[in-house]
Structures are given as C-alpha cells and as structure tokens.
Amino acid sequence: MNPFSASVPPNSPRDANAPALATAGTEYQPRLLLVDDEPRLLSSLYELLQGRGFQLTTASTGNEAIAHLSRLQFDLVLLDLRLPDIGGHEIMDFINERGVGADVIVMSGEVGIDAAIGALKRGAYDYLRKPYSREELLKTVANALKQRRLQEANTRIANQLENSEKMYRYLVDSSPDIIYTLNHEGKFTFINDRAYQLLGYKRDELIGQHYSILVHDEDLERARYVFNERRVDERASRNVELRLKCHAGSSQERTFNNTLMTISLNAIGMHVPDHEVKKLEFFGTYGVARDITDRKRAEEVISYQAYHDILTDLPNRILFKDRLGLAVIQAKRKQTELAVMFIDLDRFKLVNDTLGHVKGDELLQQVAARLKECLRKGDTLARQGGDEFTIVLPELRDRDDARAVADKFLECLHLPFDLDGHEVHISASIGIAIYPSHGESIDELLRHADIAMYQVKGQGKNGHAFYDPSMQEVSHQKIALEQSLRRALENGELEMYYQPQIDAIGGRIVGAEALMRWNHPTRGVVSPGEFLPFAEENGLMIPISDWMIGALCRDMLQWQGIGGGGVRLSLNLSPQYLDRGDFFEKMRGALVRHGIAPSQIEVEITENICIRNPQHAIEQLNKLGQLGVSVAIDDFGTGYSSLAYLHRFPVHTVKIDQSFVKEIHDEHGHYPVILAIISIARGLGLGLIAEGVETEAQARYLRANGCLTMQGYLYHRPMPLGRFVDVLREQGAKTGAALAYHA
Ligand code: C2E
Ligand code: CA
Ligand code: CA
C-alpha cells in the first residue's frame, strides 16, 4: 500500500488549476461576497465588479452575509463594517472561528482608527476608506486575489515538498540496502533504517561515529579505499565486497556467521560547488551497501560442492588436480620433489556386494577419516571416485618420506572396521609417482601412480610400489589380457588342473581340488588370480563357470575309468555363480548327464558368499546338500563374517587357509588360530582340510593336532588332468581303492 495516498492533498481544481489572473474568459472565476446595508452603495459596487470575471454574491445584512458564508466558499469578502444587525468585526470573527478561507477587504466610512485596527487585527487584507475610488477598489481586489493565489501556490508547493520528502525518506528507509552519507572525516552524517534491521545499530548510535566501527578488521584496508571515495565519475568504487560487524547486543541470539555480514558497496564522493573558488569542494561520501550474505553463503556452498566429494567431505578430483598443479609449480620453482599416490582399496567391491551400498559408503567414510589422520599439513587427500583415493605430498625430502606415509596408510587400514556390528577387514594397494623423475605433468604423474597401484594389485595387493617404466609394459598387458580372455573361452584356452588332497595317515589321495588355468597363446599358463577377477568384473564369470562344470564332469569320467571312483572332486564356486537362480539346475543337469554321483562332489565357497543373500545361498546349498553334494568353507578364518553361518548353512568341511598354515614353522610350537579352527570343526562335526602345506613340520603339526587331510606343494602341485590320472593310476596300483577322508 502506498502510505502517501492519504497525505497527498486532494487534487482540487482550485489547487491545481487556479488561473494566474481573474480575467474574463478563464475557467475559474473568483467568488466575491459584497456586503453593505446601503442599497445604493451595494449596487454600485456590484456594477463596478460585474463583468470582470468574478462570481458576485451580495448581502445587505450581517445575517445574510453569514448565511452566505456558511453555505458557499468565497475567495474575497468586501465588507462594510457598520451593519444594522451584526457588525463587520463579528462577521470577521465568524470567518476566523469557522476557518472560512476567504480574505476580507474592509470598506468603512468610519474615521476612527480603532475600527481599522480591529479589522486588521482580525486578519483583514486591506482597509478601504469610504468613499473609495474605483481604481483604488479594483486594484485592492486584484492585489488581494493575486496574493491569495500566491499563497495557495506556496501551500501547494510546501505540501508537495513535504510529501516528496516523506516519499524519499520512505524509499530510503525501506530500501533493501543500507544507504549512508559520511562527512569528510569518515563519520556518518546519515544512515537509513535498514542499518538497524541488518546490523542492529540504531541511527543515533551511528551518526557521528567513524565508519570503521562497522567494518570487519580484516577488511579495514579495503574499506578505507571505499569509504574515502572522493571520485564521482566512473572510477568511483563499484561493488566492493566488505564484511560488516553486527551490533554485539543484537547478535546474542544469532549465530556467529550472522554477526558478520558481507556487503557489496557502491560509494561516490559528494562535492559542493564553491562559486567563489570555482571548484568543487569535497564534503563527504554517499554510499549504498547491499547485504549479500545469503548470496555469499550460497556461493560458498556451491563452490564447496563443486570441489568436494559429498560422501567423504574430501576434495574431489577437480580440486585435487588444482592442488597438484600448484604443488608441481612450487616444486619446479624450488627444485624439490613431490609424491603423488594412488590408493585403491582391496576387496572393496566384495564389501559393497555382500553388505550393500549403505555399508560400503560407511566404510569409505571411515577409510577417508583414517587416511586423513595420517596426513601432514599441506598434504592433500582426495577421493577420485569409487574406492580410489589420491594424495599429493608436496615438498618431499626424499622418497623415504613417501614410503613412510604409504606405510602409515596401510597400517591405519589394518585394524578392522566396524560397520554396525559387522567387522570388516580391508587393505589397500598404493602406487606412488615422484615428480619430476616419474613425470612432470599432472596427468602423467596420476597415470603413473595408477599404473604402480595396479602393479601392487597384481602382486597380491596390500602394499605400495613406486612407479617404474617397466610397469607400463605390465599395464598394457593387463588391458590386452582382458580382451583376450573373451576369446579364451571360444578358443578352448581354459583348462582345469587338479591338486590332490592327501590323507595324512595313509598317504593316499582322497580328493582333488579343481583349479583353473588359462593357456594363453603368448604368455603361457596364467593363474586364476590373474584373470578370474577380470572375469568377475566383465560378466565372464558365468560362461566360464558353465564351461568349468562341463569340463569337470568330462574329466571325472576319466578318473572313474581308472578306478578313482572314491576320489572326491572339490570345485571352487564363484559368488556370482552361486547367486544365479539356475546354478543348482545346471549343476544337477550336468551330473545326471554324465552319470556322476553327487556324493563325489564338494563345492568350495568362501565365507563371504554366505552373507550376500543368505536366504538364497541357504536354499541353493540346501538343495545341493539334499542332492548329496557337500559344501566346504574355503579360506576359513580370513573372511569377515561371524561363525554363525556354520550353523545355518549345510557345511560339511572347513579348509584351513594357507596363510595360517604358513605360520607353522615348528612342529612343537603353539599356533592358537589353527587350534581354534580345528576345535571348532571338531565341535561341529565337520571335516577338515589344511591347504598350502609345504613343509613336513607343517604336516606333522597339523596331524598331531587332528587335521588329517592335507593339500599343498609338499605333496603335489596342481597338475593337468593327464598327470593327475597318472598319479591316481600309480596309487591304485599301490593301494587299491582309496578311502573317503570324511570321518
Ligand atoms: P583357492 O581356492 O584358495 O585355491 C588354492 C590356491 O592355493 C591355488 O592357487 C593353489 O594352486 C594354491 N596352492 C596349493 N597348494 C599350495 C602350496 O602348498 N603353497 C602355495 N603357496 N600355494 C598353494 P590357484 O590355483 O592360483 O588359485 C587361486 C584361486 O583362484 C583359488 O584359491 C580360487 O579361489 C580361485 N580359483 C581357482 N580355480 C578356480 C575355479 O575353477 N573357479 C573359481 N570360481 N575359482 C577358482
Ligand atoms: Ca579353493
Ligand atoms: Ca583356499
């Protein structure tokens, strides 16, 4: 609503359109009241004024005059003082009391000065002695009307001024911006109401104060420049950003952020023209300050999000490249080295697949927090995406510095992570590239750190490596490998090897684990650790597993042909394969087709499979169990699931992981993990196989403590079917039928 509408005076024709002179023919005709009790005088007065552009009304008594005045508005009253009923003075009193806006010219024959004074005291415009001359009367009337018009114009202008002043004041005060003026000393001479609303300072708290009481200390220098603005042209300050302090009292209930306000300032010098000296004299500054706190905050949030990873709150790859770029420039100038690290978590995909994305995200957050702890000031840790992190260590003293940091990273990841009760173990592979010897550009450094990281992955993970040009070759080979794996299936390059499992007491072969090999046309025999992870990633695991089942069944027929019917076959089951709904049907179909007894088959699954989709896994394994296939837990003790599944899943055998077996150096030593696994298996009535048995000491220790089935290089390495058949044949010749290893 416009607050002025009420105070703008009514736009009456009299105000706005009053003519300059009461000449005939103009629209507005002043209204005159002629009062005289002498009929002759009244009519001569009437005649004198008639036809001169006036509206004339006459009255011959005081009562009549008052009646007219009450009814009509007059501009001028020509008033005889002496009237029979009510005197001229009383009529003037009436005019004054009622606020009748008419001017009065008194005409009187009275000689006494009292009458004249009385009339003038009552505000008469003029006093004419009777008899008056015609010219005198006409002139007085014209003057009175002229003065009246001038006065009206004055009032109108005064009103307009007042209104416009009100309006400007309103505009200034309700402006969203702070508007102020400073004098030449930098003290406030004016400031609008907005300052109070935004900063909490009342007008009179600021007037006379130096502007610096409002300005954030760090911005004082910039403020001095703006507030001292003396220029008036384009060079005057425009949109300078400053932070202003809010009033201490008003900020009590506000957050700290609110006590500072970012403003954008426009200031311009004010000068008064000095006519004598003919030059402008500076007398202060006029400025407008706009509150851009919200915009600044929004900008901060946006730029933060553009340069940070939302999940871990770490810098993202864009910011990382930026920091790395700066670090490279610095290192170049100072002729120092710097290190770029590429960290990739091992087995993260497994956590994501088995525990779900929410837990996976949580793990990434925890990892980020731990890595951050290891950093020194000036180092930048960023998330590249997925489970990849990058680090730049500027100003390296030597490579040992980088090595030490990498060791620290690996160590800090070593402790288990707690994901809502799930204990998760994770490690990382770290590749390191050093500026300038491993690359001088950002991209080169990153690429080489990445290649070094892949090298670590390929060599068993959980470690770090510095880039070396020879790795380029390996990394190219990796890519080529991935492509040629697709062709391997079609070209029949895959082959199953068999590693015998030995009964420690009789020394006979009681089973064999099927292990896949890839006869690569140029690289020779490739081990599954090198290509199966690629197969998992590229969706090749399903066709490869399909092929495996067929190959195993065909191979088994050969053993049976030579009397190896009692030898159980263990096959490794990929989690992806177990997850597929039709796995069980495929397995059963193949066994039936080849006439193989399910009791001759054992599937090895890792602990990790069991947590993924437990219900589905239980169903699949139960169906297998009903069919007569047994189930072994592979790599027992290295997974991160609890032991609970041992009750829930139809498990028959536990395989002691080779990492535990490796620990056995002394057959009379004490190896509590092995003992614990053995006692768990015994307690649950499960079979036991130790894998990776390489020494007599290991075999003896295991046997002495109750693990009677062994698999390892001590006995046999994995071998092609032909070799395996030969080995079985030799054994058959020696001892006849083999015994099952189960109790
Ligand atoms: P795994 O199931 O734990 O297999 C045992 C691994 O230990 C085999 O490696 C085997 O060659 C090796 N090994 C056996 N005895 C010894 C020993 O005394 N000392 C040492 N140092 N190592 C020994 P391999 O054949 O390279 O297989 C690696 C992994 O690849 C297997 O681990 C298994 O998880 C997977 N794998 C192998 N074949 C297949 C397969 O046909 N299908 C699936 N899904 N996975 C397979
Ligand atoms: Ca296995
Ligand atoms: Ca194993």
PDB file of N, CA and C in Angstrom, residues 9-39:
ATOM      1  N   PRO A   9      -2.519  15.929  -0.923  1.00  0.00           N
ATOM      2  CA  PRO A   9      -3.726  16.766  -0.827  1.00  0.00           C
ATOM      3  C   PRO A   9      -4.650  16.506  -2.009  1.00  0.00           C
ATOM      4  N   PRO A  10      -5.961  16.678  -1.785  1.00  0.00           N
ATOM      5  CA  PRO A  10      -6.912  16.410  -2.865  1.00  0.00           C
ATOM      6  C   PRO A  10      -6.596  17.308  -4.062  1.00  0.00           C
ATOM      7  N   ASN A  11      -6.695  16.716  -5.175  1.00  0.00           N
ATOM      8  CA  ASN A  11      -6.274  17.421  -6.374  1.00  0.00           C
ATOM      9  C   ASN A  11      -7.416  18.303  -6.901  1.00  0.00           C
ATOM     10  N   SER A  12      -7.817  19.248  -6.103  1.00  0.00           N
ATOM     11  CA  SER A  12      -8.982  20.058  -6.473  1.00  0.00           C
ATOM     12  C   SER A  12      -8.608  21.036  -7.581  1.00  0.00           C
ATOM     13  N   PRO A  13      -9.582  21.435  -8.370  1.00  0.00           N
ATOM     14  CA  PRO A  13      -9.287  22.358  -9.466  1.00  0.00           C
ATOM     15  C   PRO A  13      -8.709  23.669  -8.928  1.00  0.00           C
ATOM     16  N   ARG A  14      -9.141  24.027  -7.724  1.00  0.00           N
ATOM     17  CA  ARG A  14      -8.646  25.270  -7.191  1.00  0.00           C
ATOM     18  C   ARG A  14      -7.148  25.195  -6.921  1.00  0.00           C
ATOM     19  N   ASP A  15      -6.717  24.055  -6.460  1.00  0.00           N
ATOM     20  CA  ASP A  15      -5.280  23.930  -6.165  1.00  0.00           C
ATOM     21  C   ASP A  15      -4.455  23.845  -7.424  1.00  0.00           C
ATOM     22  N   ALA A  16      -4.952  22.978  -8.262  1.00  0.00           N
ATOM     23  CA  ALA A  16      -4.090  22.649  -9.385  1.00  0.00           C
ATOM     24  C   ALA A  16      -4.235  23.612 -10.560  1.00  0.00           C
ATOM     25  N   ASN A  17      -5.456  24.055 -10.741  1.00  0.00           N
ATOM     26  CA  ASN A  17      -5.688  24.775 -11.999  1.00  0.00           C
ATOM     27  C   ASN A  17      -6.057  26.246 -11.824  1.00  0.00           C
ATOM     28  N   ALA A  18      -5.813  26.802 -10.663  1.00  0.00           N
ATOM     29  CA  ALA A  18      -6.179  28.207 -10.440  1.00  0.00           C
ATOM     30  C   ALA A  18      -5.500  29.081 -11.481  1.00  0.00           C
ATOM     31  N   PRO A  19      -6.264  29.970 -12.132  1.00  0.00           N
ATOM     32  CA  PRO A  19      -5.670  30.796 -13.168  1.00  0.00           C
ATOM     33  C   PRO A  19      -4.784  31.875 -12.568  1.00  0.00           C
ATOM     34  N   ALA A  20      -3.887  32.357 -13.338  1.00  0.00           N
ATOM     35  CA  ALA A  20      -2.961  33.364 -12.839  1.00  0.00           C
ATOM     36  C   ALA A  20      -3.696  34.664 -12.511  1.00  0.00           C
ATOM     37  N   LEU A  21      -4.668  35.028 -13.311  1.00  0.00           N
ATOM     38  CA  LEU A  21      -5.420  36.267 -13.069  1.00  0.00           C
ATOM     39  C   LEU A  21      -6.899  36.008 -13.301  1.00  0.00           C
ATOM     40  N   ALA A  22      -7.728  36.758 -12.553  1.00  0.00           N
ATOM     41  CA  ALA A  22      -9.161  36.538 -12.692  1.00  0.00           C
ATOM     42  C   ALA A  22      -9.695  37.284 -13.905  1.00  0.00           C
ATOM     43  N   THR A  23      -9.173  37.018 -15.032  1.00  0.00           N
ATOM     44  CA  THR A  23      -9.619  37.703 -16.241  1.00  0.00           C
ATOM     45  C   THR A  23     -10.777  36.955 -16.859  1.00  0.00           C
ATOM     46  N   ALA A  24     -11.621  37.749 -17.551  1.00  0.00           N
ATOM     47  CA  ALA A  24     -12.805  37.136 -18.163  1.00  0.00           C
ATOM     48  C   ALA A  24     -12.397  36.056 -19.146  1.00  0.00           C
ATOM     49  N   GLY A  25     -13.246  35.053 -19.195  1.00  0.00           N
ATOM     50  CA  GLY A  25     -12.969  34.004 -20.175  1.00  0.00           C
ATOM     51  C   GLY A  25     -12.176  32.834 -19.608  1.00  0.00           C
ATOM     52  N   THR A  26     -11.521  33.020 -18.455  1.00  0.00           N
ATOM     53  CA  THR A  26     -10.816  31.875 -17.878  1.00  0.00           C
ATOM     54  C   THR A  26     -11.807  31.003 -17.128  1.00  0.00           C
ATOM     55  N   GLU A  27     -11.385  29.778 -16.874  1.00  0.00           N
ATOM     56  CA  GLU A  27     -12.351  28.823 -16.306  1.00  0.00           C
ATOM     57  C   GLU A  27     -12.710  29.203 -14.881  1.00  0.00           C
ATOM     58  N   TYR A  28     -11.711  29.588 -14.134  1.00  0.00           N
ATOM     59  CA  TYR A  28     -12.020  29.807 -12.730  1.00  0.00           C
ATOM     60  C   TYR A  28     -12.363  31.263 -12.476  1.00  0.00           C
ATOM     61  N   GLN A  29     -13.537  31.473 -11.883  1.00  0.00           N
ATOM     62  CA  GLN A  29     -13.971  32.832 -11.555  1.00  0.00           C
ATOM     63  C   GLN A  29     -14.010  32.971 -10.053  1.00  0.00           C
ATOM     64  N   PRO A  30     -13.148  33.834  -9.506  1.00  0.00           N
ATOM     65  CA  PRO A  30     -13.161  34.019  -8.057  1.00  0.00           C
ATOM     66  C   PRO A  30     -14.557  34.439  -7.589  1.00  0.00           C
ATOM     67  N   ARG A  31     -14.907  33.923  -6.400  1.00  0.00           N
ATOM     68  CA  ARG A  31     -16.242  34.237  -5.876  1.00  0.00           C
ATOM     69  C   ARG A  31     -16.103  35.342  -4.827  1.00  0.00           C
ATOM     70  N   LEU A  32     -16.843  36.387  -5.051  1.00  0.00           N
ATOM     71  CA  LEU A  32     -16.762  37.551  -4.163  1.00  0.00           C
ATOM     72  C   LEU A  32     -18.100  37.749  -3.450  1.00  0.00           C
ATOM     73  N   LEU A  33     -18.017  38.086  -2.176  1.00  0.00           N
ATOM     74  CA  LEU A  33     -19.234  38.421  -1.427  1.00  0.00           C
ATOM     75  C   LEU A  33     -19.183  39.929  -1.112  1.00  0.00           C
ATOM     76  N   LEU A  34     -20.212  40.618  -1.563  1.00  0.00           N
ATOM     77  CA  LEU A  34     -20.255  42.064  -1.353  1.00  0.00           C
ATOM     78  C   LEU A  34     -21.269  42.351  -0.250  1.00  0.00           C
ATOM     79  N   VAL A  35     -20.821  42.999   0.827  1.00  0.00           N
ATOM     80  CA  VAL A  35     -21.734  43.206   1.964  1.00  0.00           C
ATOM     81  C   VAL A  35     -21.837  44.714   2.272  1.00  0.00           C
ATOM     82  N   ASP A  36     -23.088  45.230   2.152  1.00  0.00           N
ATOM     83  CA  ASP A  36     -23.313  46.649   2.519  1.00  0.00           C
ATOM     84  C   ASP A  36     -24.801  46.841   2.769  1.00  0.00           C
ATOM     85  N   ASP A  37     -25.120  47.592   3.780  1.00  0.00           N
ATOM     86  CA  ASP A  37     -26.543  47.790   4.064  1.00  0.00           C
ATOM     87  C   ASP A  37     -27.107  48.964   3.265  1.00  0.00           C
ATOM     88  N   GLU A  38     -26.231  49.704   2.659  1.00  0.00           N
ATOM     89  CA  GLU A  38     -26.658  50.863   1.850  1.00  0.00           C
ATOM     90  C   GLU A  38     -26.923  50.365   0.435  1.00  0.00           C
ATOM     91  N   PRO A  39     -28.197  50.216   0.011  1.00  0.00           N
ATOM     92  CA  PRO A  39     -28.532  49.602  -1.268  1.00  0.00           C
ATOM     93  C   PRO A  39     -27.817  50.300  -2.430  1.00  0.00           C
TER      94      PRO A  39
END
